[in-house]
Tab-separated table of C-alpha atoms in Angstrom:
chain	number	residue	atom	x	y	z
A	18	MET	CA	-17.480	-84.412	-1.391
A	19	VAL	CA	-16.179	-80.974	-1.882
A	20	VAL	CA	-12.059	-80.200	-3.051
A	21	LEU	CA	-10.317	-76.728	-2.724
A	22	GLY	CA	-7.574	-76.405	-5.010
A	23	ILE	CA	-4.705	-73.457	-5.007
A	24	GLU	CA	-2.458	-73.255	-7.455
A	25	THR	CA	0.085	-71.047	-6.896
A	26	SER	CA	2.985	-72.330	-9.274
A	27	CYS	CA	3.788	-69.667	-11.293
A	28	ASP	CA	2.556	-66.760	-12.344
A	29	GLU	CA	-1.653	-67.073	-12.036
A	30	THR	CA	-2.413	-66.755	-8.877
A	31	SER	CA	-5.752	-69.274	-8.878
A	32	VAL	CA	-8.373	-70.817	-6.128
A	33	ALA	CA	-11.239	-73.794	-7.227
A	34	LEU	CA	-13.787	-75.557	-5.927
A	35	VAL	CA	-14.277	-79.407	-7.574
A	36	ARG	CA	-17.287	-81.641	-6.669
A	37	ASP	CA	-16.056	-85.498	-6.615
A	38	GLY	CA	-12.863	-84.893	-9.340
A	39	ARG	CA	-15.113	-84.000	-12.221
A	40	THR	CA	-17.755	-81.194	-11.553
A	41	ILE	CA	-16.232	-77.851	-11.205
A	42	LEU	CA	-17.652	-75.353	-8.477
A	43	SER	CA	-15.842	-72.513	-9.457
A	44	ASN	CA	-12.385	-71.811	-11.316
A	45	ILE	CA	-10.420	-68.539	-10.305
A	46	VAL	CA	-7.906	-67.885	-12.103
A	47	CYS	CA	-6.545	-64.591	-11.360
A	48	SER	CA	-3.583	-63.388	-14.206
A	49	GLN	CA	-0.539	-61.228	-13.697
A	50	ALA	CA	0.055	-61.093	-17.039
A	51	ASP	CA	-0.676	-56.889	-17.499
A	52	TRP	CA	0.733	-56.968	-14.139
A	53	HIS	CA	4.120	-58.493	-15.216
A	54	LYS	CA	4.196	-56.798	-18.490
A	55	HIS	CA	4.895	-53.985	-16.951
A	56	PHE	CA	8.206	-55.646	-15.923
A	57	GLY	CA	9.247	-57.187	-19.088
A	58	GLY	CA	8.431	-60.672	-17.559
A	59	ILE	CA	7.680	-62.625	-14.366
A	60	VAL	CA	9.400	-61.433	-11.882
A	61	PRO	CA	9.531	-63.964	-8.865
A	62	GLU	CA	9.758	-61.803	-5.973
A	63	ILE	CA	7.441	-59.654	-7.320
A	64	ALA	CA	5.099	-62.565	-8.361
A	65	SER	CA	5.261	-64.313	-4.909
A	66	ARG	CA	4.020	-60.610	-3.251
A	67	LYS	CA	1.122	-60.982	-5.762
A	68	HIS	CA	0.636	-64.096	-5.191
A	69	VAL	CA	-0.294	-62.991	-1.334
A	70	GLU	CA	-2.635	-60.433	-2.931
A	71	LEU	CA	-4.854	-61.294	-4.679
A	72	LEU	CA	-5.273	-65.596	-2.634
A	73	PHE	CA	-8.313	-64.545	-0.550
A	74	PRO	CA	-10.165	-62.482	-2.632
A	75	ALA	CA	-10.037	-65.303	-4.972
A	76	LEU	CA	-10.293	-67.654	-2.296
A	77	ASP	CA	-13.885	-65.635	-0.872
A	78	LEU	CA	-14.667	-65.168	-4.626
A	79	ALA	CA	-14.591	-69.392	-5.504
A	80	LEU	CA	-16.505	-69.959	-2.226
A	81	LYS	CA	-18.992	-67.499	-3.151
A	82	GLU	CA	-19.588	-68.688	-7.442
A	83	ALA	CA	-19.902	-71.684	-5.707
A	84	SER	CA	-21.513	-71.415	-2.277
A	85	VAL	CA	-19.787	-73.884	-0.597
A	86	GLU	CA	-18.484	-72.363	3.305
A	87	LEU	CA	-15.472	-73.300	3.446
A	88	ASN	CA	-15.551	-75.246	7.282
A	89	SER	CA	-17.457	-77.450	4.694
A	90	ILE	CA	-15.445	-78.912	2.214
A	91	ASP	CA	-13.124	-81.987	2.438
A	92	GLY	CA	-10.267	-81.543	2.087
A	93	VAL	CA	-7.554	-78.636	0.539
A	94	ALA	CA	-5.025	-79.750	-2.400
A	95	VAL	CA	-2.546	-77.718	-2.728
A	96	THR	CA	0.527	-77.886	-5.893
A	97	CYS	CA	3.673	-77.882	-4.377
A	98	GLY	CA	5.351	-78.489	-7.550
A	99	PRO	CA	7.858	-78.331	-9.926
A	100	GLY	CA	7.994	-74.196	-10.817
A	101	LEU	CA	9.115	-71.132	-8.771
A	102	ILE	CA	9.625	-71.770	-5.087
A	103	SER	CA	8.990	-68.756	-3.538
A	104	SER	CA	5.506	-68.254	-5.606
A	105	LEU	CA	4.692	-72.125	-4.870
A	106	ALA	CA	5.057	-71.474	-0.787
A	107	VAL	CA	2.839	-68.383	-1.244
A	108	GLY	CA	-0.793	-71.362	-1.939
A	109	LEU	CA	1.241	-74.066	0.143
A	110	ALA	CA	1.237	-71.815	3.762
A	111	VAL	CA	-2.551	-71.064	3.112
A	112	ALA	CA	-3.283	-74.181	2.275
A	113	LYS	CA	-1.397	-75.244	5.791
A	114	ALA	CA	-3.668	-73.000	7.399
A	115	ILE	CA	-6.772	-73.668	6.290
A	116	CYS	CA	-6.285	-77.042	7.358
A	117	ALA	CA	-4.514	-76.726	10.566
A	118	ALA	CA	-7.444	-73.903	11.826
A	119	LEU	CA	-10.584	-76.195	10.290
A	120	ASN	CA	-8.345	-79.266	10.665
A	121	LYS	CA	-9.436	-80.424	6.988
A	122	PRO	CA	-6.703	-83.419	5.691
A	123	LEU	CA	-3.890	-81.537	2.976
A	124	ILE	CA	-3.124	-82.818	-0.442
A	125	PRO	CA	-0.605	-82.560	-2.065
A	126	VAL	CA	-0.365	-82.436	-6.069
A	127	ASN	CA	1.853	-82.161	-8.738
A	128	HIS	CA	1.548	-79.284	-10.955
A	129	LEU	CA	2.579	-81.377	-14.152
A	130	GLU	CA	-0.034	-84.610	-12.339
A	131	GLY	CA	-2.845	-81.665	-12.008
A	132	HIS	CA	-1.854	-80.776	-15.619
A	133	MET	CA	-3.080	-84.596	-17.202
A	134	LEU	CA	-6.622	-85.317	-15.345
A	135	SER	CA	-8.026	-82.044	-16.226
A	136	ALA	CA	-8.951	-83.861	-18.856
A	137	PHE	CA	-10.786	-85.834	-15.842
A	138	LEU	CA	-12.791	-82.746	-15.652
A	139	ALA	CA	-13.350	-82.509	-20.179
A	140	ASP	CA	-13.719	-85.802	-20.609
A	141	ASN	CA	-16.337	-87.577	-17.548
A	142	GLU	CA	-15.959	-90.589	-18.798
A	143	LEU	CA	-12.134	-90.813	-19.362
A	144	ASP	CA	-10.658	-92.778	-17.194
A	145	PHE	CA	-6.596	-94.488	-16.289
A	146	PRO	CA	-5.391	-95.450	-18.294
A	147	PHE	CA	-4.618	-93.061	-21.011
A	148	LEU	CA	-1.929	-91.547	-23.317
A	149	CYS	CA	-0.627	-87.353	-22.251
A	150	LEU	CA	0.591	-85.282	-24.164
A	151	ILE	CA	1.939	-81.811	-22.025
A	152	VAL	CA	2.847	-78.937	-23.951
A	153	SER	CA	3.079	-75.729	-22.542
A	154	GLY	CA	5.586	-72.842	-22.066
A	155	GLY	CA	7.160	-74.323	-19.133
A	156	HIS	CA	6.641	-77.967	-20.483
A	157	SER	CA	6.883	-81.040	-23.507
A	158	GLU	CA	6.225	-84.859	-22.149
A	159	LEU	CA	4.737	-87.965	-23.325
A	160	VAL	CA	3.188	-89.338	-20.089
A	161	TYR	CA	2.016	-93.278	-20.249
A	162	ALA	CA	-1.083	-92.712	-16.879
A	163	HIS	CA	-1.727	-96.606	-15.943
A	164	ASP	CA	-3.108	-95.077	-12.976
A	165	LEU	CA	-3.015	-92.988	-10.181
A	166	GLY	CA	0.743	-91.750	-9.560
A	167	LYS	CA	1.932	-94.516	-12.012
A	168	TYR	CA	2.767	-92.209	-15.051
A	169	GLU	CA	5.493	-94.117	-17.233
A	170	VAL	CA	7.168	-90.801	-18.986
A	171	LEU	CA	7.881	-92.037	-22.382
A	172	GLY	CA	9.410	-88.985	-23.864
A	173	ARG	CA	10.299	-85.263	-22.741
A	174	THR	CA	12.066	-82.494	-24.484
A	175	ARG	CA	16.769	-82.281	-24.107
A	176	ASP	CA	15.612	-78.407	-24.340
A	177	ASP	CA	13.414	-75.731	-24.603
A	178	ALA	CA	9.693	-76.561	-24.612
A	179	ALA	CA	7.090	-76.764	-27.217
A	180	GLY	CA	5.916	-73.097	-26.093
A	181	GLU	CA	8.671	-71.138	-25.474
A	182	ALA	CA	9.623	-72.306	-28.608
A	183	PHE	CA	6.505	-70.705	-30.364
A	184	ASP	CA	7.459	-66.966	-27.619
A	185	LYS	CA	10.845	-67.165	-29.181
A	186	VAL	CA	9.508	-67.624	-32.726
A	187	ALA	CA	6.795	-64.765	-32.189
A	188	ARG	CA	9.426	-62.038	-30.603
A	189	VAL	CA	12.319	-63.197	-34.033
A	190	LEU	CA	9.294	-61.834	-35.780
A	191	GLY	CA	7.570	-59.618	-34.460
A	192	LEU	CA	4.507	-60.866	-33.616
A	193	GLY	CA	4.206	-59.901	-30.067
A	194	PHE	CA	3.953	-62.282	-26.802
A	195	PRO	CA	2.306	-64.409	-26.018
A	196	GLY	CA	3.824	-65.752	-28.796
A	197	GLY	CA	1.746	-69.121	-29.472
A	198	PRO	CA	-1.906	-66.867	-31.185
A	199	ALA	CA	0.691	-64.943	-31.990
A	200	ILE	CA	1.720	-67.785	-33.813
A	201	ASP	CA	-0.587	-69.332	-34.817
A	202	LYS	CA	-3.259	-66.822	-36.389
A	203	ALA	CA	-0.051	-65.553	-38.333
A	204	ALA	CA	-0.107	-68.859	-39.658
A	205	THR	CA	-3.374	-68.779	-41.413
A	206	ASN	CA	-2.328	-66.867	-44.101
A	207	GLY	CA	1.161	-69.159	-44.568
A	208	SER	CA	1.754	-71.376	-46.584
A	209	PRO	CA	2.740	-74.290	-44.386
A	210	SER	CA	5.316	-75.624	-46.834
A	211	ALA	CA	6.764	-72.803	-47.966
A	212	ILE	CA	9.734	-73.667	-45.898
A	213	ALA	CA	11.935	-76.955	-45.264
A	214	PHE	CA	12.904	-75.884	-41.849
A	215	PRO	CA	14.460	-79.090	-40.031
A	216	ARG	CA	12.552	-81.846	-37.952
A	217	ALA	CA	15.088	-83.033	-34.953
A	218	ASP	CA	15.954	-86.775	-35.537
A	219	MET	CA	15.731	-87.552	-31.723
A	220	GLY	CA	16.726	-91.822	-33.094
A	221	GLY	CA	14.210	-94.325	-31.596
A	222	SER	CA	13.533	-92.298	-28.697
A	223	LEU	CA	10.179	-90.378	-28.205
A	224	ASP	CA	12.142	-87.879	-27.239
A	225	PHE	CA	11.520	-83.553	-27.953
A	226	SER	CA	13.524	-81.045	-29.475
A	227	PHE	CA	12.750	-78.074	-30.202
A	228	ALA	CA	15.872	-75.372	-29.793
A	229	GLY	CA	17.453	-76.107	-32.704
A	230	LEU	CA	14.347	-75.718	-35.214
A	231	LYS	CA	13.882	-72.122	-32.640
A	232	THR	CA	17.733	-71.620	-33.713
A	233	ALA	CA	16.684	-72.367	-37.829
A	234	VAL	CA	14.140	-70.050	-37.696
A	235	ALA	CA	16.145	-67.445	-35.742
A	236	ARG	CA	19.161	-67.767	-38.359
A	237	PHE	CA	16.867	-67.284	-41.615
A	238	VAL	CA	15.379	-63.981	-40.200
A	239	GLU	CA	18.500	-63.049	-39.533
A	240	GLY	CA	19.437	-63.718	-43.279
A	241	TYR	CA	16.029	-62.568	-44.949
A	242	ARG	CA	15.241	-59.417	-42.147
A	243	ASP	CA	16.547	-56.386	-45.264
A	244	ILE	CA	14.001	-59.217	-47.878
A	245	LEU	CA	11.264	-59.414	-45.920
A	246	ALA	CA	10.984	-55.915	-44.507
A	247	ASP	CA	10.839	-54.709	-48.455
A	248	LYS	CA	7.150	-56.656	-48.717
A	249	SER	CA	7.270	-56.750	-52.657
A	250	ALA	CA	10.498	-58.621	-53.873
A	251	SER	CA	10.370	-61.617	-50.713
A	252	GLN	CA	9.943	-64.339	-51.984
A	253	TYR	CA	8.688	-65.509	-48.152
A	254	THR	CA	6.202	-63.425	-46.168
A	255	VAL	CA	6.398	-63.332	-42.199
A	256	PRO	CA	3.080	-65.821	-42.967
A	257	ASP	CA	5.135	-68.231	-44.615
A	258	ILE	CA	7.571	-68.180	-41.621
A	259	ALA	CA	5.160	-68.912	-38.308
A	260	ALA	CA	2.700	-71.231	-41.105
A	261	SER	CA	6.611	-73.832	-41.661
A	262	PHE	CA	7.914	-72.993	-38.109
A	263	GLN	CA	4.340	-74.240	-36.192
A	264	GLU	CA	4.638	-77.317	-39.148
A	265	ALA	CA	7.521	-78.359	-37.873
A	266	VAL	CA	6.534	-77.840	-34.097
A	267	VAL	CA	3.424	-80.159	-34.786
A	268	ASP	CA	4.657	-82.909	-37.342
A	269	MET	CA	7.265	-83.905	-34.511
A	270	LEU	CA	4.100	-83.580	-31.231
A	271	ILE	CA	2.541	-85.476	-33.542
A	272	GLN	CA	5.183	-87.852	-35.169
A	273	GLN	CA	6.424	-88.442	-31.399
A	274	THR	CA	2.939	-88.899	-30.189
A	275	GLU	CA	1.867	-91.113	-33.107
A	276	ARG	CA	5.182	-94.129	-31.656
A	277	ALA	CA	3.756	-93.098	-28.732
A	278	ILE	CA	0.112	-94.534	-29.065
A	279	GLN	CA	1.281	-97.867	-31.093
A	280	MET	CA	3.719	-98.510	-28.406
A	281	THR	CA	1.911	-98.269	-26.124
A	282	LYS	CA	-1.556	-99.390	-27.465
A	283	ALA	CA	-3.661	-96.853	-25.948
A	284	ASN	CA	-7.356	-96.108	-25.789
A	285	ALA	CA	-7.411	-92.456	-25.180
A	286	LEU	CA	-4.873	-89.560	-25.697
A	287	ALA	CA	-5.169	-86.556	-23.930
A	288	VAL	CA	-3.834	-83.353	-24.904
A	289	VAL	CA	-2.803	-80.775	-22.226
A	290	GLY	CA	-1.136	-77.507	-21.144
A	291	GLY	CA	-1.452	-73.515	-23.076
A	292	VAL	CA	0.449	-75.363	-26.431
A	293	ALA	CA	-3.121	-77.744	-26.858
A	294	ALA	CA	-4.947	-74.376	-27.712
A	295	ASN	CA	-2.418	-74.349	-30.972
A	296	ARG	CA	-5.378	-74.872	-34.072
A	297	ARG	CA	-3.262	-76.597	-36.268
A	298	LEU	CA	-1.550	-78.931	-33.232
A	299	ARG	CA	-5.484	-79.272	-32.201
A	300	GLN	CA	-6.745	-80.545	-36.271
A	301	ARG	CA	-3.707	-82.607	-37.191
A	302	MET	CA	-4.322	-84.544	-33.416
A	303	ASN	CA	-8.353	-84.901	-34.382
A	304	GLU	CA	-6.551	-86.504	-37.909
A	305	LEU	CA	-4.422	-88.830	-35.488
A	306	THR	CA	-6.812	-90.363	-33.118
A	307	SER	CA	-9.462	-90.739	-35.979
A	308	GLY	CA	-7.381	-92.853	-38.288
A	309	TYR	CA	-6.927	-94.674	-35.009
A	310	GLY	CA	-10.347	-94.811	-34.114
A	311	ILE	CA	-9.528	-93.796	-30.511
A	312	LYS	CA	-10.911	-91.698	-28.155
A	313	LEU	CA	-9.428	-87.528	-28.203
A	314	VAL	CA	-9.381	-84.960	-25.410
A	315	ILE	CA	-8.631	-80.958	-25.484
A	316	PRO	CA	-9.983	-79.570	-22.782
A	317	PRO	CA	-11.266	-76.099	-22.693
A	318	ILE	CA	-7.736	-73.355	-22.277
A	319	ILE	CA	-9.218	-71.545	-19.153
A	320	LEU	CA	-8.079	-75.748	-18.370
A	321	CYS	CA	-5.471	-75.524	-20.303
A	322	THR	CA	-3.357	-72.636	-18.955
A	323	ASP	CA	-2.099	-73.228	-15.058
A	324	ASN	CA	-5.478	-74.024	-12.985
A	325	ALA	CA	-6.458	-74.644	-10.207
A	326	ALA	CA	-9.478	-76.823	-11.094
A	327	MET	CA	-6.916	-79.178	-12.167
A	328	THR	CA	-5.228	-79.097	-8.612
A	329	ALA	CA	-8.812	-79.820	-6.264
A	330	CYS	CA	-9.289	-82.858	-9.994
A	331	ALA	CA	-5.744	-84.615	-8.592
A	332	GLY	CA	-6.344	-83.871	-4.602
A	333	TYR	CA	-9.859	-85.280	-5.393
A	334	TYR	CA	-8.271	-89.137	-6.310
A	335	ARG	CA	-6.367	-88.492	-4.022
A	336	LEU	CA	-7.925	-87.507	-0.619
A	337	GLU	CA	-10.132	-91.146	-2.137
A	338	ARG	CA	-7.102	-93.336	-1.289
A	339	GLY	CA	-6.493	-91.184	1.732
A	340	LEU	CA	-2.912	-90.223	0.668
A	341	THR	CA	-2.828	-86.294	2.595
A	342	ALA	CA	0.380	-84.510	3.587
A	343	ASN	CA	1.735	-83.443	7.215
A	344	LEU	CA	1.010	-79.859	7.475
A	345	ASP	CA	5.215	-79.881	7.249
A	346	VAL	CA	5.453	-81.167	3.744
A	347	ASP	CA	7.846	-79.016	1.732
A	348	ALA	CA	7.571	-76.752	-1.574
A	349	ILE	CA	9.503	-77.874	-4.254
A	350	ALA	CA	10.913	-76.378	-7.142
A	351	VAL	CA	11.981	-79.761	-9.942
A	352	TRP	CA	9.117	-82.149	-9.615
A	353	ASP	CA	9.426	-84.471	-12.279
A	354	LEU	CA	6.065	-86.977	-12.719
A	355	GLU	CA	8.575	-90.293	-12.618
A	356	ASP	CA	9.448	-89.115	-9.320
A	357	VAL	CA	5.352	-89.348	-9.044
A	358	THR	CA	4.359	-91.855	-6.336
A	359	VAL	CA	0.867	-92.957	-5.650
A	360	SER	CA	1.944	-92.008	-1.217
A	361	HIS	CA	2.260	-89.114	-3.562
A	362	LEU	CA	4.658	-87.064	-0.401
A	363	PRO	CA	7.341	-85.169	-2.560
A	364	PRO	CA	11.194	-85.728	-2.380
A	365	LYS	CA	12.806	-83.909	1.083
A	366	VAL	CA	14.315	-80.658	-0.215
A	367	THR	CA	17.808	-81.488	0.382
B	11	MET	CA	39.961	-62.362	-21.733
B	12	TRP	CA	39.952	-66.046	-23.230
B	13	GLU	CA	38.652	-66.692	-26.451
B	14	VAL	CA	37.655	-69.893	-27.599
B	15	HIS	CA	36.803	-72.398	-31.158
B	16	VAL	CA	34.075	-74.591	-30.910
B	17	ALA	CA	32.905	-76.466	-33.687
B	18	THR	CA	29.320	-78.343	-33.162
B	19	ALA	CA	27.229	-79.007	-30.066
B	20	ASP	CA	28.985	-82.152	-28.175
B	21	GLU	CA	32.255	-79.656	-27.587
B	22	MET	CA	30.162	-76.944	-26.260
B	23	VAL	CA	28.967	-79.750	-23.495
B	24	LYS	CA	32.279	-80.779	-23.099
B	25	LEU	CA	33.377	-77.018	-22.595
B	26	GLY	CA	30.871	-76.237	-19.409
B	27	ARG	CA	32.224	-80.760	-18.641
B	28	CYS	CA	35.698	-78.495	-18.340
B	29	MET	CA	34.585	-75.288	-16.402
B	30	ALA	CA	32.323	-77.230	-14.217
B	31	ALA	CA	35.677	-79.002	-12.779
B	32	TYR	CA	37.351	-75.727	-11.775
B	33	LEU	CA	33.992	-73.892	-10.291
B	34	CYS	CA	33.450	-73.478	-6.666
B	35	GLY	CA	30.415	-72.503	-4.248
B	36	GLY	CA	29.470	-68.786	-5.152
B	37	ASP	CA	30.712	-68.734	-8.342
B	38	ILE	CA	29.242	-66.519	-10.820
B	39	VAL	CA	28.519	-67.693	-14.093
B	40	ALA	CA	26.828	-64.902	-16.558
B	41	LEU	CA	26.482	-64.681	-19.917
B	42	TYR	CA	25.306	-62.619	-23.158
B	43	GLY	CA	24.129	-64.369	-27.036
B	44	PRO	CA	21.073	-64.029	-28.760
B	45	LEU	CA	19.055	-67.486	-29.419
B	46	GLY	CA	20.777	-70.173	-31.356
B	47	THR	CA	24.167	-69.856	-30.135
B	48	GLY	CA	24.269	-72.556	-26.978
B	49	LYS	CA	24.263	-71.246	-23.454
B	50	THR	CA	22.023	-73.506	-22.848
B	51	THR	CA	24.141	-76.715	-24.120
B	52	LEU	CA	26.704	-75.099	-22.262
B	53	ILE	CA	24.659	-75.552	-18.816
B	54	GLN	CA	23.988	-78.960	-20.041
B	55	GLY	CA	27.877	-80.043	-19.654
B	56	ILE	CA	28.668	-77.144	-16.798
B	57	ALA	CA	25.125	-79.534	-15.412
B	58	GLU	CA	27.637	-83.028	-16.048
B	59	GLY	CA	30.174	-81.550	-14.488
B	60	LEU	CA	28.300	-80.828	-11.411
B	61	GLU	CA	26.898	-84.657	-11.941
B	62	THR	CA	23.238	-83.179	-11.487
B	63	THR	CA	20.899	-85.813	-11.018
B	64	LYS	CA	18.233	-83.823	-13.163
B	65	ARG	CA	18.773	-83.370	-16.906
B	66	ILE	CA	18.854	-79.432	-17.668
B	67	ILE	CA	15.981	-77.453	-19.898
B	68	SER	CA	15.403	-74.125	-20.702
B	69	PRO	CA	14.655	-72.548	-17.299
B	70	THR	CA	12.973	-68.995	-19.731
B	71	PHE	CA	9.125	-70.406	-18.832
B	72	VAL	CA	10.916	-70.253	-14.542
B	73	LEU	CA	13.291	-67.821	-14.788
B	74	VAL	CA	15.199	-70.101	-12.274
B	75	ARG	CA	15.512	-73.685	-12.111
B	76	GLU	CA	17.303	-76.132	-8.355
B	77	TYR	CA	19.414	-78.366	-9.024
B	78	SER	CA	21.253	-80.918	-6.470
B	79	GLY	CA	24.394	-82.444	-7.498
B	80	ARG	CA	28.426	-82.087	-6.356
B	81	LEU	CA	27.527	-77.712	-5.702
B	82	PRO	CA	23.604	-76.923	-6.294
B	83	LEU	CA	23.439	-75.595	-9.445
B	84	PHE	CA	21.385	-72.238	-10.445
B	85	HIS	CA	20.143	-71.684	-13.739
B	86	VAL	CA	18.575	-68.087	-14.384
B	87	ASP	CA	17.689	-67.741	-17.416
B	88	ALA	CA	16.459	-63.013	-17.450
B	89	TYR	CA	15.251	-63.483	-20.920
B	90	ARG	CA	11.767	-62.512	-19.833
B	91	LEU	CA	12.356	-60.066	-18.027
B	92	GLU	CA	14.435	-57.299	-21.433
B	93	GLY	CA	13.104	-53.876	-20.005
B	94	ILE	CA	12.475	-54.833	-16.567
B	95	ASP	CA	13.309	-51.817	-14.315
B	96	PRO	CA	16.058	-52.573	-12.636
B	97	SER	CA	14.858	-50.657	-9.553
B	98	ASP	CA	11.893	-52.359	-9.463
B	99	ILE	CA	13.100	-55.803	-8.214
B	100	ASP	CA	16.626	-56.466	-5.623
B	101	TRP	CA	18.354	-59.628	-7.747
B	102	GLN	CA	20.985	-59.316	-5.620
B	103	VAL	CA	18.382	-60.813	-2.646
B	104	SER	CA	18.328	-63.672	-4.679
B	105	PHE	CA	21.588	-63.869	-5.343
B	106	SER	CA	22.801	-63.738	-2.423
B	107	GLU	CA	20.777	-66.768	-1.003
B	108	TYR	CA	21.883	-69.035	-4.510
B	109	ILE	CA	25.932	-67.631	-2.938
B	110	SER	CA	25.134	-68.697	0.640
B	111	ARG	CA	23.352	-71.806	0.349
B	112	GLY	CA	26.961	-73.099	-1.727
B	113	GLY	CA	25.290	-73.028	-5.162
B	114	VAL	CA	26.780	-72.031	-8.019
B	115	VAL	CA	24.608	-69.954	-10.248
B	116	VAL	CA	24.572	-69.587	-13.911
B	117	ILE	CA	22.440	-66.931	-15.033
B	118	GLU	CA	21.065	-66.096	-19.617
B	119	TRP	CA	20.361	-64.161	-21.259
B	120	ALA	CA	22.132	-61.863	-18.587
B	121	GLU	CA	22.941	-58.339	-21.388
B	122	TYR	CA	19.063	-58.147	-20.007
B	123	ILE	CA	19.904	-57.250	-15.878
B	124	LYS	CA	23.064	-56.127	-16.193
B	125	GLN	CA	22.630	-53.593	-13.969
B	126	LEU	CA	21.546	-55.994	-11.995
B	127	LEU	CA	24.302	-58.136	-11.614
B	128	PRO	CA	26.765	-59.170	-8.927
B	129	ASN	CA	30.505	-57.213	-9.714
B	130	GLU	CA	32.166	-60.277	-9.095
B	131	ARG	CA	31.676	-62.890	-11.743
B	132	LEU	CA	32.551	-64.945	-14.887
B	133	ASP	CA	31.919	-63.012	-18.361
B	134	VAL	CA	30.961	-65.760	-20.986
B	135	PHE	CA	29.865	-63.860	-24.335
B	136	LEU	CA	29.057	-66.259	-27.175
B	137	SER	CA	27.879	-65.217	-31.500
B	138	HIS	CA	27.970	-67.938	-34.242
B	139	GLU	CA	30.716	-68.576	-36.180
B	140	SER	CA	29.961	-69.651	-40.141
B	141	VAL	CA	31.069	-72.750	-38.299
B	142	GLY	CA	30.330	-73.845	-34.700
B	143	ARG	CA	31.186	-70.942	-32.437
B	144	ASN	CA	32.479	-68.356	-30.223
B	145	VAL	CA	32.543	-68.176	-26.961
B	146	LYS	CA	34.586	-65.205	-24.824
B	147	PHE	CA	35.124	-64.663	-21.378
B	148	LEU	CA	35.995	-62.436	-19.105
B	149	ALA	CA	36.792	-62.147	-16.313
B	150	HIS	CA	36.133	-59.680	-12.869
B	151	GLY	CA	37.159	-59.391	-9.102
B	152	GLU	CA	40.400	-61.945	-7.441
B	153	ARG	CA	38.005	-65.672	-7.638
B	154	HIS	CA	37.036	-65.326	-11.501
B	155	SER	CA	40.311	-64.506	-12.724
B	156	LYS	CA	41.504	-67.553	-11.085
B	157	LEU	CA	38.387	-69.546	-12.762
B	158	LEU	CA	39.406	-68.086	-16.250
B	159	LEU	CA	42.910	-69.324	-15.898
B	160	ASP	CA	42.068	-73.749	-14.287
B	161	VAL	CA	39.210	-73.898	-17.452
B	162	ARG	CA	42.222	-72.181	-19.927
B	163	GLU	CA	44.312	-74.708	-19.060
B	164	GLY	CA	42.212	-77.784	-18.353
B	165	TRP	CA	40.796	-76.986	-22.206
B	166	LYS	CA	44.497	-77.232	-23.262
B	167	ARG	CA	45.088	-80.387	-21.874
B	168	LEU	CA	41.880	-81.529	-22.917
B	169	CYS	CA	42.302	-80.895	-26.572
B	170	LYS	CA	45.498	-81.826	-26.270
B	171	GLU	CA	44.573	-85.509	-25.080
């Protein structure tokens, strides 16, 4: 079965074709990042206009690269939420149009479910159940995936997402955007133990919190701004701060993931989302999983950032079980994983 | 204009809950202040007071998150819009859509979209103090002046309890 995937939840316009949920035939990702840089960030109205412009060329390219005819696909999987409503609506409208015109089944997909199942595209052997850490600019969640549509959220951020903390701290340190790669790079020349930034105490919970850490780094830099400018006089360097901050984030992610491994006795761990590209996190996750003798799957970067291959993958598993939707399905801005069910229709907008 | 000292994060949540008690559909609250001054914490309190069903988390990445509660809550974050040319976008359209849906609009990093903000609104300036945070309120327009008076009286009562 070949499933067409469409993902427009934020500022990437992506179309993909995936065979049997595991083999990527094409995965076209048009990032609007350069475009939005001109405006200093993502502007919802502009993002949705760009999706309109980019979606059809991306669709043509995806079909061409996969050598697949549109009318030979078996279904259309589309991200319905969570995300920017005006952006989601573009992908959903196109998906519905294709389904209506060619009489194909429509498969609504939750963006976070897509991220989790991207691990299936990276490792053919991986199957349910598995433990999953989702870490991106907008999300930080620790999830036990029992089965398709049965996701137990063990912990999530109480304030900022991990990727957001990277972006904001990079800005404070003058390292530029996107912050993740900038911190990763700067940290290689710094000492992770130079400054003891605080690790939030989450009690017994598996939640995360990064706001306090972010504030601590911002206030530290404020206090040292003049000293930092004079490199010879400074006790600490920007790389030291970057490395110490990164270590604090990674420590928190590792600590909570380790507790989740012990709790669930999972024998496989997937780390997905943009922050999974961080080299220190990858290294520490490798050490953690080898220590427990469990499998670790971290998808390549193209599958970690927003992409439609993950949507098509999740769509395949839903289609296989006949979990399709009518064409009156809505896009939804806030759609938590625990509200994703097997039958999987997005909750109605109230 | 009203100024209040907030000692802890819990107290910031309490202040947010107090504000929520007097918020009506169509109200606009604009928050200003550097990183880590408690903007998201204040909004978490507002959301609690509005009885939203979902936990509030930072909307920086997605720019706006919608929540349903006693009133719809639109949590806007302009952090990624620094340096934007206001003539390039028409946020008025979005704000009026949120207002027409009977919602409360709360905007973080309002300083980045100052020229795009509706004229009638409640400004809230947050800053660090050696201990805790300083929160300064400034109302624009009749409705928001009334809101500020109510919040101020409500807070005084709460502090006496």
